[in-house]
Amino acid sequence: MDNLDLAIRKNRTTNATITLSHAGLPVTDQEILVQQKNHKFLFGSNWGESTLALANGELSGKAKEQAELRSERFVQLFNQATLSFYWARFEPRRGEPQTERIRNVARWYAAHGCLLKGHPLCWHTLTADWLLEMSNQEILSAQLARIERDVADFAGLVDQWDVVNEAVIMPIFDRYDNGITRLCKEMGRIELIRAMFDTTRAVNPQATLLLNDFDVSPAYDILIEGCLAAGIHIDVIGIQTHMHQGYWGVERTQSVLERFERFNLPIHFTENTILSGKLMPPEIVDLNDYQVSEWPSTPDGEQRQAQEVVLHYKTLLAHPSVQAITWWDLSDGGWLNAPAGLLHKDHSPKPAYDELLKLVKGEWWLSPTKITTDAQGQFTFNGFLGDYEIFIDTRKIPFSLNEKGTASLSIEL
Amino acid sequence: MDNLDLAIRKNRTTNATITLSHAGLPVTDQEILVQQKNHKFLFGSNWGESTLALANGELSGKAKEQAELRSERFVQLFNQATLSFYWARFEPRRGEPQTERIRNVARWYAAHGCLLKGHPLCWHTLTADWLLEMSNQEILSAQLARIERDVADFAGLVDQWDVVNEAVIMPIFDRYDNGITRLCKEMGRIELIRAMFDTTRAVNPQATLLLNDFDVSPAYDILIEGCLAAGIHIDVIGIQTHMHQGYWGVERTQSVLERFERFNLPIHFTENTILSGKLMPPEIVDLNDYQVSEWPSTPDGEQRQAQEVVLHYKTLLAHPSVQAITWWDLSDGGWLNAPAGLLHKDHSPKPAYDELLKLVKGEWWLSPTKITTDAQGQFTFNGFLGDYEIFIDTRKIPFSLNEKGTASLSIEL
C-alpha cells in the first residue's frame, strides 16, 4: 500500500466499534450482516442531457434505452449530481424559466440517492442575452431576482450552489460583451461576490455555497483571501480541473491543494476532465477555441485515462480538505465533443469507469459482510465514512460513520 | 501634436491667469520674468551607491569627481529620489541600523529639491538574515519595531514609503527560506499588509504609503481590491516595470493602466527599466536568474532606448492617474549589471537622458520668459503643474499651479 493509499485510509476511514444491546443487555454471539449504503465523500458527475430528457418523459425507443443505460451507470458509481442552471438556457426568454424541467431531473437524481448542486447562479458565460438591453443597475436587480427565485424554488431539493463562477476572469473577459462582465467591471469582483452570496444565503440559509473557478494561480488564492477578509461567508472552495491538455500529475495537484488548504475550508473539485484520446495542443489558452468535428477515444488513450483517473481520485481522497470530486461529462460527446467520458458515446464503460467503480464500490466500500458479535455484544470493522446498514434476522438497522479515526456506536435493538 | 501629447497637455497643464496688484490697484503694463522652478509630477530615480558615499564624505579624488558628476546629472533631471532601506543592508547586525548614513544622503537629496521615498519597509528579498532564528511571532514584532523606529527616525525627511513590496509572490516565494515569507504564509497577504500599513501610518500619519509590486496580472489587481475591501488604507498603487526583456509598448502599458485606474487611487511607476543593449531572453522568469559578466550598452541600443523612454514617459504622463515615474539605476552598472542607465558607467549622458531632459526641462517646462501685464494687471500662460517664480525688478515671488485646466491667482505686491 503506497503513501496515497495510506493517507486515504487515514483520512477517509474509521475503526468502528458497534455495541448491540437489547433490554439493556449485550446481544452476544449474534450473527449479523453489515453493509455500506453510501459514501460520505461526494463522488459526482454533471446532469447529462439524455438523463434530463429521460426524467422529463421526452424519450422513447432506442433513445430512451440509451438514456436509461447512462442513468443506471451514473447511479451505480455516483452519489452527487451537478445540475445545469446556465441562465441563457434556464431562462432564454425573460420570465419563462425552465424550472419544471430541471426540477424533474433533480427529483430523479434525488430519488436515486444523489445529493444535488446547482451550477451556476452567476457567470459571465452562458448568461442571459437579454441583460444586454439593461443598465448595470437593472442587470444587478435581474441577477439577484433570478437567485431569489431559483434558490427558493429548489430549496430542500438543491441545497448546494456554485454561486459565482470564474470571478477571476469575470471583469476582464473580452471575448464578447455580456451583462455580467459589465456588472463586475463596475462592482468589482469582491462586491459582486458579496451581493450574490448574501442573497443566496438569505433565501436558503441551509445551503452550502461555493465560489468556483478554473484559475488556480495566486489570483484565485488572493481573491478568496480578499473575500474572507471582507467578511464574505464562503462555505466551500470550488476548483475546476479540465485537463484537456494533459493530466496535472500528483505533484502539481498537491501543490494546488497546498495553496488552497490554508483557508481551512472544504475543497470541492467541481469539474474534472481527463481525456481518453489525443490531448488538446498546449498553445490553446481558452479551451473553447479548440473546435474539432471528430475527437475519438482511442484504446491507448483509454488505458492512459484509466491510470490517470485512479491516480487523480487517490490524490484528492488522500487530502483531508477535499470533500467532493465531480466528473465533467460521464459519456463522450459532451463539452467540446472531447473524449472526456468515463463511458463511450453508447454509454459502454471505458476502463476508467471500471477502475473507478472498483475503488468506489470495491476497495473503498464494505460489501455485505457476515460478522458475529463478541461476549460484550460488540463487533468491529474499518470502514469508509458514510451510511451503513446492519441486518439481524429480518430487521434492518441503519447507522452512519461520520468521523475519521475511531467511532463507537451503541445500538439498542 | 499626437494623441499622447494632447493628453499630456490636457492632464498636466493649466491655463494660468495671474493678476498682479499693489495697494488694491492692478499693476498694469509691467514687464515681469516668469519661470518654472519644479514639476508637480514626480520624476525620480533611485539613490545611487556613489551619491550615498559622496553624501557621507567617503570619497576623494577621481571617485569623488565621478560621484559629483552623477549627482549633478541626477538633480538636473529629477525631483524625486528613492532611498534604500533594504533591511539586510540597513541593519545587517541586529540593533545597528545605518540610520545616519541614509539620513545624510536623504538630506543631500532634500537640499537639492528632491522629494524622498523609502524603499521598502517589508519585503521577503534582502530582508534581515537574523530573522531566521526567530519564531513567527518574534519576526512580526521585529518587523513592526523596525517600521516604528525607521519611519519615526525619518519623519519630515522621508514621508513616502513603499510599505510592502511584492506581496503577490511573498508567501509562495521559494528560492530560499526567509523570515518574511514564513510570516506571510502564516498571516496571509492581506493581514500582513494591514499590520504594516497600520503601523507605518500610526508612526507618521502625514506619510504617503504605497503598496508596490512587479506583478501586473489580475492577482495584484485582486490583492488591491481585497485590501481595500478589508478596510486597509492605501494611498498609492506602486507598479514596477523592469523591462529587461523589452519595452512593453504603448498598448500594453495602457491596458495595465486601465486595470489599475478603477481604484481611483494615484499610481506611481516606481521602478522603470528600459535597456540600451541586448535584451534579456524571454524564457527567463525570475530576472535575477540572468547573470552575465559583461552586458554592454550599444549605439543601436541607445537609439532604441531613447525612443522607448520618450514613448514610455509620454504614455504615463498622458494618463491622469499617474503621479510619479522613478527610473531604476540612473547609471549603468547597477542591478544585474544591465545597460539600464540613462547615463553610461562614467555618467556621461546617453541619448535617452538628453531626450528626457529635453522634455522635462524643455517641452514640459517654462524657461525664464518675459511678459508684460495688461490693462487689468494680468498675464496668462499655459504651464505644467508645479512651482513657479515671478521676478519684478529685484523682487522674487513664488507661486504654484496645482490644478489642471484653468487657474486664477491674484498676487498682491
PDB file of C-alpha atoms in Angstrom, chain B residues 5 195 364:
ATOM      1  CA  ASP B   5       0.946  64.994 -26.401  1.00  0.00           C
ATOM      2  CA  ALA B 195      -0.273  45.238  10.041  1.00  0.00           C
ATOM      3  CA  TRP B 364       7.207  70.413 -20.437  1.00  0.00           C
TER       4      TRP B 364
END
